[in-house]
Tab-separated table of C-alpha atoms in Angstrom:
chain	number	residue	atom	x	y	z
A	25	MET	CA	1.538	97.569	-50.446
A	26	SER	CA	2.117	97.106	-54.115
A	27	TYR	CA	3.228	93.938	-55.771
A	28	LYS	CA	5.066	93.594	-58.955
A	29	ASN	CA	3.667	91.023	-61.238
A	30	ASN	CA	6.668	89.021	-62.559
A	31	GLY	CA	4.728	87.617	-65.431
A	32	SER	CA	4.393	84.100	-63.939
A	33	GLY	CA	1.042	84.861	-62.438
A	34	ASN	CA	2.466	84.945	-58.864
A	35	ARG	CA	2.621	87.901	-56.682
A	36	ALA	CA	6.385	87.816	-56.602
A	37	GLY	CA	7.078	89.569	-53.287
A	38	GLU	CA	4.400	87.836	-51.159
A	39	SER	CA	4.602	84.143	-52.181
A	40	LYS	CA	8.404	83.951	-52.530
A	41	LEU	CA	8.909	85.483	-49.097
A	42	ASN	CA	6.442	83.078	-47.362
A	43	ARG	CA	7.681	79.886	-49.040
A	44	ARG	CA	11.300	80.736	-48.468
A	45	ASP	CA	10.777	81.596	-44.839
A	46	PHE	CA	8.837	78.401	-44.333
A	47	LEU	CA	11.524	76.220	-45.888
A	48	ARG	CA	14.285	77.988	-43.991
A	49	SER	CA	12.546	77.538	-40.667
A	50	VAL	CA	11.795	73.852	-41.379
A	51	GLY	CA	15.433	73.234	-42.334
A	52	ALA	CA	16.749	74.966	-39.235
A	53	ALA	CA	14.274	73.188	-36.962
A	54	GLY	CA	15.069	69.776	-38.470
A	55	ALA	CA	18.823	70.232	-38.160
A	56	SER	CA	18.589	71.394	-34.542
A	57	ALA	CA	16.313	68.473	-33.624
A	58	LEU	CA	18.861	65.941	-34.873
A	59	ILE	CA	21.601	67.019	-32.510
A	60	PRO	CA	19.974	65.839	-29.230
A	61	ALA	CA	18.621	62.768	-31.056
A	62	THR	CA	22.111	61.569	-31.930
A	63	ALA	CA	23.304	62.215	-28.414
A	64	ALA	CA	20.465	60.071	-27.117
A	65	ALA	CA	21.224	57.367	-29.674
A	66	ASP	CA	24.217	56.070	-27.752
A	67	ALA	CA	22.382	56.012	-24.471
A	68	PRO	CA	21.054	52.659	-23.242
A	69	ALA	CA	17.580	51.824	-24.514
A	70	THR	CA	16.050	52.079	-21.056
A	71	PRO	CA	13.775	54.757	-19.719
A	72	ALA	CA	15.672	57.791	-18.496
A	73	ASP	CA	16.127	57.041	-14.802
A	74	PRO	CA	18.911	59.018	-13.181
A	75	ASP	CA	19.475	56.193	-10.680
A	76	ALA	CA	20.296	53.872	-13.578
A	77	GLU	CA	23.221	56.026	-14.697
A	78	VAL	CA	26.825	55.541	-13.666
A	79	THR	CA	27.652	58.189	-11.086
A	80	ALA	CA	30.855	60.185	-10.888
A	81	ALA	CA	31.627	58.443	-7.600
A	82	GLU	CA	31.502	55.073	-9.356
A	83	TRP	CA	33.755	56.358	-12.149
A	84	LEU	CA	36.263	57.642	-9.633
A	85	GLN	CA	36.288	54.719	-7.210
A	86	GLY	CA	39.545	52.896	-6.604
A	87	HIS	CA	40.428	49.205	-6.711
A	88	PHE	CA	37.906	47.326	-4.601
A	89	VAL	CA	40.509	45.154	-2.897
A	90	LEU	CA	42.340	48.233	-1.619
A	91	MET	CA	39.256	50.085	-0.391
A	92	SER	CA	38.411	50.554	3.257
A	93	ALA	CA	35.390	48.695	4.618
A	94	GLU	CA	33.342	51.902	4.493
A	95	ASP	CA	34.265	52.629	0.903
A	96	LYS	CA	33.393	49.060	-0.063
A	97	GLU	CA	29.975	49.411	1.506
A	98	GLU	CA	29.398	52.645	-0.373
A	99	ALA	CA	30.534	51.101	-3.640
A	100	ILE	CA	28.224	48.129	-3.127
A	101	ALA	CA	25.294	50.402	-2.250
A	102	ARG	CA	25.868	52.465	-5.399
A	103	LEU	CA	25.864	49.375	-7.552
A	104	GLU	CA	22.759	47.926	-5.929
A	105	LYS	CA	20.937	51.202	-6.527
A	106	ARG	CA	22.069	51.376	-10.139
A	107	TYR	CA	21.274	47.776	-11.013
A	108	SER	CA	17.901	47.899	-9.252
A	109	ALA	CA	16.969	51.012	-11.269
A	110	GLN	CA	18.389	49.678	-14.509
A	111	TYR	CA	16.767	46.236	-14.356
A	112	LYS	CA	13.648	47.231	-12.434
A	113	LYS	CA	14.175	44.560	-9.778
A	114	LYS	CA	15.772	44.552	-6.358
A	115	THR	CA	19.358	43.516	-6.971
A	116	SER	CA	21.867	42.521	-4.331
A	117	VAL	CA	25.629	42.791	-4.768
A	118	ALA	CA	27.360	40.567	-2.250
A	119	ASN	CA	30.863	40.952	-0.929
A	120	THR	CA	31.183	37.470	0.539
A	121	PRO	CA	34.851	36.895	1.404
A	122	PRO	CA	36.872	33.882	0.218
A	123	LEU	CA	36.618	30.657	2.221
A	124	GLU	CA	39.403	29.697	4.602
A	125	GLY	CA	41.584	26.726	3.728
A	126	VAL	CA	40.100	26.176	0.270
A	127	LEU	CA	41.770	25.905	-3.130
A	128	PHE	CA	39.132	25.198	-5.755
A	129	GLY	CA	39.722	22.649	-8.498
A	130	TYR	CA	37.457	21.390	-11.260
A	131	ALA	CA	37.458	18.079	-13.120
A	132	LEU	CA	35.525	17.131	-16.230
A	133	ASP	CA	34.964	13.597	-17.543
A	134	ILE	CA	35.200	13.841	-21.327
A	135	SER	CA	33.950	10.281	-21.753
A	136	LYS	CA	30.661	11.267	-20.085
A	137	CYS	CA	30.053	14.676	-21.649
A	138	ILE	CA	27.301	14.424	-24.267
A	139	GLY	CA	27.647	17.940	-25.630
A	140	CYS	CA	24.147	19.000	-24.621
A	141	ARG	CA	25.458	22.469	-23.594
A	142	ARG	CA	23.140	22.744	-20.641
A	143	CYS	CA	26.219	23.933	-18.754
A	144	VAL	CA	26.679	26.752	-21.278
A	145	HIS	CA	23.122	27.972	-20.924
A	146	ALA	CA	23.067	27.566	-17.141
A	147	CYS	CA	26.246	29.643	-16.973
A	148	VAL	CA	24.780	32.359	-19.180
A	149	LYS	CA	21.664	32.512	-17.028
A	150	GLU	CA	23.484	32.463	-13.672
A	151	ASN	CA	26.195	34.930	-14.635
A	152	ASN	CA	24.197	37.623	-16.451
A	153	GLN	CA	26.016	37.322	-19.750
A	154	SER	CA	25.083	39.398	-22.782
A	155	ARG	CA	22.323	37.659	-24.706
A	156	TYR	CA	22.677	39.367	-28.085
A	157	ASN	CA	24.840	41.851	-29.972
A	158	PRO	CA	27.055	40.266	-28.912
A	159	VAL	CA	26.367	36.837	-27.490
A	160	ILE	CA	28.891	36.074	-24.739
A	161	GLN	CA	29.284	32.549	-23.399
A	162	TRP	CA	32.005	31.742	-20.911
A	163	ILE	CA	31.915	28.025	-21.731
A	164	GLN	CA	32.613	26.794	-25.225
A	165	VAL	CA	32.097	23.126	-26.096
A	166	MET	CA	34.593	21.677	-28.562
A	167	LYS	CA	33.379	18.743	-30.627
A	168	ILE	CA	36.360	16.509	-31.369
A	169	PRO	CA	36.339	13.467	-33.687
A	170	LYS	CA	36.948	10.285	-31.681
A	171	GLY	CA	39.569	9.184	-34.176
A	172	ASN	CA	41.754	11.915	-32.744
A	173	LEU	CA	42.195	9.993	-29.533
A	174	ALA	CA	45.321	7.884	-29.592
A	175	PHE	CA	45.699	6.488	-26.162
A	176	SER	CA	47.070	3.217	-25.023
A	177	ALA	CA	47.549	2.497	-21.362
A	178	ASP	CA	49.872	-0.387	-22.273
A	179	LYS	CA	52.436	1.952	-23.721
A	180	LEU	CA	52.261	4.397	-20.879
A	181	ASN	CA	55.374	3.192	-19.085
A	182	ASP	CA	57.398	2.191	-22.152
A	183	GLY	CA	60.817	3.717	-22.128
A	184	TYR	CA	60.363	5.070	-18.601
A	185	PRO	CA	63.806	5.271	-17.042
A	186	GLU	CA	64.507	4.274	-13.526
A	187	SER	CA	64.017	6.965	-10.963
A	188	SER	CA	67.042	9.117	-10.333
A	189	ALA	CA	68.215	9.778	-6.787
A	190	ILE	CA	68.380	13.490	-7.516
A	191	GLY	CA	64.818	13.635	-8.905
A	192	ASP	CA	63.092	13.244	-12.259
A	193	TYR	CA	63.061	16.568	-14.035
A	194	GLY	CA	61.793	17.082	-17.578
A	195	VAL	CA	61.909	13.377	-18.350
A	196	GLN	CA	59.844	12.197	-21.309
A	197	VAL	CA	57.493	9.563	-20.010
A	198	GLY	CA	56.496	6.760	-22.349
A	199	GLY	CA	56.850	6.713	-26.153
A	200	ASN	CA	60.073	8.329	-27.321
A	201	ALA	CA	61.568	11.800	-27.360
A	202	TYR	CA	59.689	12.865	-30.497
A	203	GLU	CA	56.367	11.132	-30.194
A	204	PRO	CA	54.284	11.281	-27.071
A	205	VAL	CA	52.639	8.008	-26.134
A	206	GLY	CA	49.294	9.255	-27.222
A	207	GLY	CA	46.610	11.684	-26.309
A	208	LEU	CA	43.663	13.630	-27.588
A	209	SER	CA	44.231	15.981	-30.473
A	210	THR	CA	41.822	18.829	-31.074
A	211	GLU	CA	42.576	18.872	-34.790
A	212	HIS	CA	39.380	19.091	-36.837
A	213	ALA	CA	37.471	20.065	-33.729
A	214	GLU	CA	34.295	22.033	-34.072
A	215	SER	CA	32.986	24.511	-31.573
A	216	TYR	CA	29.735	26.331	-31.195
A	217	TYR	CA	27.871	23.643	-33.112
A	218	PRO	CA	24.184	24.558	-33.393
A	219	ASP	CA	21.957	24.079	-30.364
A	220	ASP	CA	19.458	22.069	-32.371
A	221	GLU	CA	22.050	19.526	-33.459
A	222	LYS	CA	21.320	16.069	-32.093
A	223	VAL	CA	23.803	15.124	-29.428
A	224	PRO	CA	25.685	13.052	-28.600
A	225	ASP	CA	27.127	12.045	-31.904
A	226	LYS	CA	28.847	8.774	-31.032
A	227	SER	CA	31.817	9.486	-33.265
A	228	PHE	CA	32.792	12.613	-31.288
A	229	PHE	CA	34.076	13.602	-27.885
A	230	TYR	CA	32.708	16.775	-26.375
A	231	VAL	CA	35.166	18.933	-24.446
A	232	PRO	CA	33.806	22.024	-22.693
A	233	VAL	CA	36.453	24.719	-22.257
A	234	GLN	CA	36.402	27.702	-19.933
A	235	CYS	CA	38.823	29.607	-17.752
A	236	GLN	CA	41.359	27.147	-16.382
A	237	GLN	CA	41.863	29.194	-13.189
A	238	CYS	CA	45.609	28.867	-13.425
A	239	GLU	CA	47.642	28.885	-10.263
A	240	LYS	CA	50.250	30.965	-12.104
A	241	PRO	CA	47.988	32.980	-14.381
A	242	PRO	CA	49.713	34.867	-17.212
A	243	CYS	CA	46.710	37.183	-17.480
A	244	VAL	CA	47.356	38.477	-13.968
A	245	LYS	CA	50.980	39.201	-14.852
A	246	ALA	CA	49.941	40.975	-18.043
A	247	CYS	CA	47.394	43.325	-16.479
A	248	PRO	CA	48.982	46.784	-16.233
A	249	VAL	CA	46.608	47.982	-13.508
A	250	ARG	CA	46.111	44.796	-11.483
A	251	ALA	CA	42.408	44.758	-12.236
A	252	THR	CA	42.656	40.984	-12.548
A	253	PHE	CA	44.092	38.978	-9.703
A	254	ARG	CA	43.968	35.553	-8.079
A	255	ASP	CA	41.939	35.269	-4.892
A	256	PRO	CA	42.941	33.072	-1.901
A	257	ASN	CA	40.695	30.270	-3.194
A	258	GLY	CA	42.645	30.136	-6.452
A	259	VAL	CA	39.974	31.769	-8.605
A	260	VAL	CA	41.151	34.457	-11.037
A	261	LEU	CA	38.900	37.489	-10.665
A	262	ILE	CA	38.375	40.869	-12.323
A	263	ASP	CA	37.407	44.175	-10.731
A	264	TYR	CA	35.158	45.323	-13.559
A	265	ASN	CA	35.188	48.946	-12.397
A	266	TRP	CA	38.979	49.033	-12.314
A	267	CYS	CA	39.531	47.271	-15.658
A	268	ILE	CA	40.663	49.709	-18.354
A	269	GLY	CA	39.847	47.431	-21.278
A	270	CYS	CA	43.358	47.239	-22.718
A	271	ARG	CA	42.905	43.492	-23.432
A	272	MET	CA	46.470	42.615	-22.532
A	273	CYS	CA	45.085	39.778	-20.411
A	274	GLN	CA	43.172	38.431	-23.391
A	275	LEU	CA	46.347	38.326	-25.432
A	276	ALA	CA	48.262	36.715	-22.579
A	277	CYS	CA	45.759	33.937	-21.904
A	278	PRO	CA	46.967	30.667	-23.472
A	279	TYR	CA	43.405	29.300	-23.428
A	280	GLN	CA	41.638	32.396	-24.833
A	281	ALA	CA	39.210	32.080	-21.986
A	282	ARG	CA	38.652	35.799	-21.415
A	283	HIS	CA	35.884	37.707	-23.133
A	284	PHE	CA	35.845	41.397	-23.941
A	285	ASN	CA	32.702	43.527	-23.993
A	286	TRP	CA	33.057	45.297	-27.332
A	287	GLY	CA	29.653	46.878	-26.842
A	288	GLU	CA	27.208	47.493	-24.045
A	289	PRO	CA	26.007	44.029	-22.958
A	290	ASN	CA	22.388	43.309	-23.779
A	291	LEU	CA	20.706	41.663	-20.819
A	292	PRO	CA	16.902	41.708	-20.796
A	293	PRO	CA	15.671	42.729	-17.331
A	294	GLU	CA	13.392	39.690	-17.047
A	295	GLU	CA	16.384	37.373	-17.544
A	296	MET	CA	18.701	39.146	-15.140
A	297	ASN	CA	19.831	37.174	-12.083
A	298	PRO	CA	19.499	39.726	-9.246
A	299	LYS	CA	21.622	37.804	-6.759
A	300	THR	CA	25.105	38.959	-7.647
A	301	HIS	CA	28.615	39.253	-6.261
A	302	TYR	CA	30.926	42.226	-6.806
A	303	PHE	CA	33.595	40.049	-8.432
A	304	GLY	CA	31.276	37.491	-9.960
A	305	ASN	CA	28.082	37.754	-11.913
A	306	ARG	CA	27.061	41.394	-11.500
A	307	PRO	CA	26.211	42.969	-14.876
A	308	ARG	CA	29.299	44.173	-16.704
A	309	MET	CA	29.688	47.225	-18.910
A	310	LYS	CA	31.134	48.096	-22.277
A	311	GLY	CA	34.912	48.005	-22.440
A	312	VAL	CA	35.696	45.499	-19.681
A	313	MET	CA	36.807	41.874	-19.616
A	314	GLU	CA	34.842	39.031	-18.127
A	315	LYS	CA	35.303	35.275	-17.672
A	316	CYS	CA	34.354	32.254	-15.664
A	317	THR	CA	34.730	32.798	-11.908
A	318	PHE	CA	33.721	29.279	-10.829
A	319	CYS	CA	30.396	30.924	-9.911
A	320	LEU	CA	31.974	32.874	-7.082
A	321	GLN	CA	28.575	34.060	-5.830
A	322	ARG	CA	27.694	30.378	-5.226
A	323	THR	CA	30.982	28.744	-4.314
A	324	ARG	CA	31.805	31.277	-1.585
A	325	GLU	CA	28.533	30.206	0.027
A	326	GLY	CA	29.427	26.522	-0.134
A	327	ARG	CA	27.385	25.748	-3.238
A	328	ASN	CA	28.454	24.226	-6.561
A	329	PRO	CA	28.895	26.165	-9.802
A	330	ALA	CA	25.811	26.410	-12.027
A	331	CYS	CA	27.430	24.404	-14.821
A	332	LEU	CA	27.994	21.449	-12.509
A	333	GLU	CA	24.418	21.487	-11.272
A	334	ALA	CA	23.087	21.696	-14.824
A	335	CYS	CA	25.066	18.714	-16.129
A	336	PRO	CA	22.596	15.837	-16.632
A	337	VAL	CA	25.248	13.105	-16.752
A	338	GLY	CA	27.493	14.052	-13.846
A	339	ALA	CA	30.495	14.757	-16.010
A	340	ARG	CA	31.580	17.717	-13.868
A	341	LYS	CA	33.212	17.535	-10.450
A	342	PHE	CA	34.262	20.403	-8.220
A	343	GLY	CA	36.026	20.557	-4.896
A	344	ASN	CA	38.820	21.603	-2.613
A	345	LEU	CA	42.280	20.589	-3.774
A	346	LEU	CA	43.537	21.006	-0.198
A	347	ASP	CA	41.142	18.283	1.002
A	348	PRO	CA	42.408	14.778	0.069
A	349	ASP	CA	38.845	13.435	0.428
A	350	SER	CA	37.325	15.848	-2.098
A	351	ASP	CA	35.971	14.600	-5.438
A	352	VAL	CA	38.669	16.379	-7.389
A	353	ARG	CA	41.518	14.935	-5.339
A	354	LYS	CA	40.055	11.431	-5.648
A	355	ILE	CA	39.826	11.854	-9.402
A	356	LEU	CA	43.418	12.994	-9.600
A	357	ALA	CA	44.446	9.993	-7.524
A	358	SER	CA	42.503	7.319	-9.376
A	359	LYS	CA	41.528	8.359	-12.897
A	360	LYS	CA	43.279	8.879	-16.246
A	361	VAL	CA	43.865	12.626	-16.226
A	362	PHE	CA	45.100	14.607	-19.229
A	363	ARG	CA	47.332	17.611	-19.409
A	364	PHE	CA	48.038	19.940	-22.323
A	365	LYS	CA	51.012	18.771	-24.356
A	366	ASP	CA	52.493	22.234	-24.725
A	367	GLU	CA	52.327	23.049	-21.074
A	368	MET	CA	52.785	26.758	-20.472
A	369	SER	CA	53.611	26.265	-16.784
A	370	THR	CA	50.430	28.021	-15.839
A	371	TYR	CA	49.315	25.155	-13.546
A	372	PRO	CA	45.659	25.130	-14.582
A	373	LYS	CA	43.236	23.857	-11.944
A	374	PHE	CA	40.723	22.558	-14.489
A	375	PHE	CA	41.410	18.864	-15.227
A	376	TYR	CA	40.107	16.697	-18.027
A	377	TYR	CA	39.856	12.992	-17.348
A	378	ILE	CA	38.324	9.760	-18.570
A	379	GLY	CA	36.230	8.036	-15.888
B	165	MET	CA	23.064	97.689	-61.546
B	166	THR	CA	23.186	100.070	-58.575
B	167	LYS	CA	25.354	99.241	-55.527
B	168	SER	CA	22.347	98.590	-53.267
B	169	LYS	CA	20.771	96.266	-55.807
B	170	ALA	CA	24.056	94.378	-56.195
B	171	ASN	CA	24.357	94.061	-52.387
B	172	GLY	CA	20.767	92.831	-52.229
B	173	SER	CA	21.436	90.169	-54.875
B	174	ARG	CA	24.612	89.056	-53.119
B	175	ARG	CA	22.746	88.799	-49.828
B	176	GLN	CA	19.993	86.742	-51.446
B	177	PHE	CA	22.601	84.496	-53.023
B	178	PHE	CA	24.353	83.828	-49.715
B	179	LYS	CA	21.053	83.164	-48.023
B	180	LYS	CA	20.242	80.575	-50.681
B	181	VAL	CA	23.652	78.989	-50.248
B	182	ALA	CA	23.204	78.862	-46.460
B	183	VAL	CA	19.781	77.235	-46.693
B	184	ALA	CA	21.028	74.706	-49.253
B	185	ALA	CA	24.053	73.904	-47.088
B	186	GLY	CA	21.798	73.490	-44.063
B	187	TRP	CA	19.573	71.008	-45.865
B	188	ALA	CA	22.532	69.099	-47.299
B	189	GLY	CA	24.164	68.955	-43.869
B	190	ALA	CA	20.976	67.763	-42.222
B	191	ALA	CA	20.513	65.053	-44.833
B	192	ALA	CA	24.110	63.875	-44.471
B	193	PHE	CA	23.752	63.869	-40.684
B	194	VAL	CA	20.634	61.728	-40.777
B	195	GLY	CA	22.259	59.317	-43.205
B	196	LYS	CA	25.386	59.024	-41.087
B	197	PHE	CA	23.350	58.591	-37.920
B	198	ILE	CA	21.371	55.700	-39.358
B	199	SER	CA	24.392	53.961	-40.886
B	200	THR	CA	26.492	54.457	-37.732
B	201	ARG	CA	23.892	52.734	-35.560
B	202	THR	CA	23.850	49.755	-37.946
B	203	ASP	CA	27.636	49.704	-38.306
B	204	LEU	CA	28.119	49.824	-34.531
B	205	THR	CA	26.152	46.624	-33.965
B	206	GLU	CA	27.781	44.918	-36.940
B	207	GLU	CA	31.200	46.060	-35.781
B	208	ILE	CA	30.627	44.685	-32.282
B	209	ASN	CA	29.489	41.328	-33.620
B	210	LYS	CA	32.405	41.215	-36.063
B	211	LYS	CA	34.931	41.853	-33.294
B	212	ARG	CA	33.315	39.222	-31.100
B	213	ALA	CA	33.436	36.742	-33.993
B	214	THR	CA	37.151	37.498	-34.401
B	215	ASP	CA	37.737	36.763	-30.710
B	216	LEU	CA	35.913	33.450	-31.031
B	217	ALA	CA	37.854	32.552	-34.160
B	218	MET	CA	41.098	33.209	-32.271
B	219	GLN	CA	39.913	31.001	-29.439
B	220	LYS	CA	38.963	28.202	-31.815
B	221	GLU	CA	42.284	28.431	-33.682
B	222	LEU	CA	44.169	28.244	-30.421
B	223	TRP	CA	42.239	25.215	-29.177
B	224	LEU	CA	42.594	23.427	-32.531
B	225	GLN	CA	46.328	23.377	-31.934
B	226	LYS	CA	46.077	21.903	-28.461
B	227	ARG	CA	46.830	18.346	-27.690
B	228	PHE	CA	45.971	16.494	-24.528
B	229	VAL	CA	48.396	13.868	-23.271
B	230	PRO	CA	47.659	11.390	-20.489
B	231	MET	CA	49.534	11.844	-17.246
B	232	THR	CA	51.284	9.104	-15.314
B	233	GLU	CA	50.877	8.784	-11.566
B	234	LYS	CA	54.157	10.616	-11.110
B	235	ASP	CA	53.043	13.397	-13.458
B	236	LYS	CA	49.829	13.814	-11.506
B	237	GLN	CA	51.613	13.911	-8.174
B	238	ARG	CA	54.165	16.382	-9.491
B	239	MET	CA	51.427	18.600	-10.912
B	240	LEU	CA	49.462	18.517	-7.670
B	241	ASN	CA	52.565	19.320	-5.636
B	242	GLN	CA	53.388	22.219	-7.937
B	243	ILE	CA	49.879	23.632	-7.581
B	244	LEU	CA	49.861	23.215	-3.805
B	245	ASP	CA	53.360	24.654	-3.442
B	246	ALA	CA	52.439	27.685	-5.557
B	247	HIS	CA	49.320	28.188	-3.431
B	248	ASN	CA	51.179	27.811	-0.144
B	249	GLU	CA	53.951	30.122	-1.317
B	250	GLU	CA	51.399	32.823	-1.922
B	251	HIS	CA	49.688	32.358	1.427
B	252	THR	CA	52.585	31.944	3.860
C-alpha cells in the first residue's frame, strides 16, 4: 500500500478514511438511537409492565351502562389488573348499584365555613385526582367579602302580592321588579387563595363550589355520546372510557364544575386510593372529563362524602331529599336557603344556607 | 479532470452533504425533543389555568338571593317532580 503525502504531514488516505468513517458511524448511530427514545418519551414514567397498559379490549369496550353483566365483569377485571400493575397495589373497582328510593342532596352552611379547605384536600385524596401538572381539585373555595352580603329578613315579604287562585308563577318576591331584596354577590371574590393563608378572615365568607348535581343537567344534554348521565340517585356521572373528550359538557355547565384532563394525570402510587368505583374515583386518563360524584364509592355504601367527614365545623350536610326526616330536608324546611339569582332551570341539588 | 475522477469527487461531495445533513437533523431532533417535553407540561398547565380562570369569571358574576318558604317549597317540588318523572 502506498500513501501519498499531501504535504500536511498526514498520510492522506489512511487518516481521512478512518476519521470520516468514525464520524459517519457515530452520526448514524446517534440519529437511530433518538427515534425509539422519543417514542418512549410520551409513555408514562412507570416501569414497562405490559399489564399496566391499556388493552385493545378496553379501547373497544362499549358504554358500561349498556353492557351485559358478563361484559361488565370483564371490564372491571381488566381495570383492576391495569390499576394494580400501574400503581403497584391491589386495586378494587366496585360496581355497587344505586340505592333504592334515594335522591341525594347536599347543603352547605356558609356562615360556618371557615375556608380551611380540608374538604378540598380530603376530596383530592379520596378521589385520586391529579396532584401536579396539572393540579385538579373538584372543590374550589370562593372567598367573598362580607360587605357583599345584602340581606334583610324584614324586607323579605315586602311587595309580596296575595296568592292567586291559579298559582304564583314567575312572581318577583320582595323588593321590586328591578332590585332583588338582597343576597350574596360574588363580586370581588377570590378563589384558590394560598393554603398557608390564615383562615378564617372575619371580613370574608367562604363558599365552596363543586358540581351542583343538577336534576336537569345541561351537561347531560350536551354530551354527544351520552358518556355523562344522571343516575337514579340524582348524581351526574361520567363513563370515563366512553368519554371522547369533546368538552361540550364543560361548555354547557353553568357552574364550570367539570374538569378536563389536558394531560395524563399525575398520581403518585403511594397516594393512590385503591378502593375505587367504576363511575367514581378510579384513576382517569388523558382526554376525559371528571367532576364531583358525591363520593359515589362511599355514598352507595351508605357512607358520607369525604368532604363532609373532613369538615371540622360541621358546615356540610348530606342526605336523601326523598326522606322528610333527612338533614337536608330539615334544612330546606327551617333555614335561610339561597338560590342563584340567574337561575338556569337546572334544579341544582346543592344548597347554600345560613344556619 | 478525467470522468472517473469527476465522479469520485461528486460522490465524495454527496457523502459529505449526507453526513452533514444527518448531524444537523439529529441536532434539530434532540432540540425539538427537549423543548417539546417542556412545552407539553407548560401547555397542559396553561390550559388548566385557562379553565380555572373561566370558572372564576363565571362565579364572580353569580349572585345568591334568599328564598322564601314558597320558593323553597316550589324548588323542592320541582326537583322531586323531575326525579319522579324520570323514574315512573
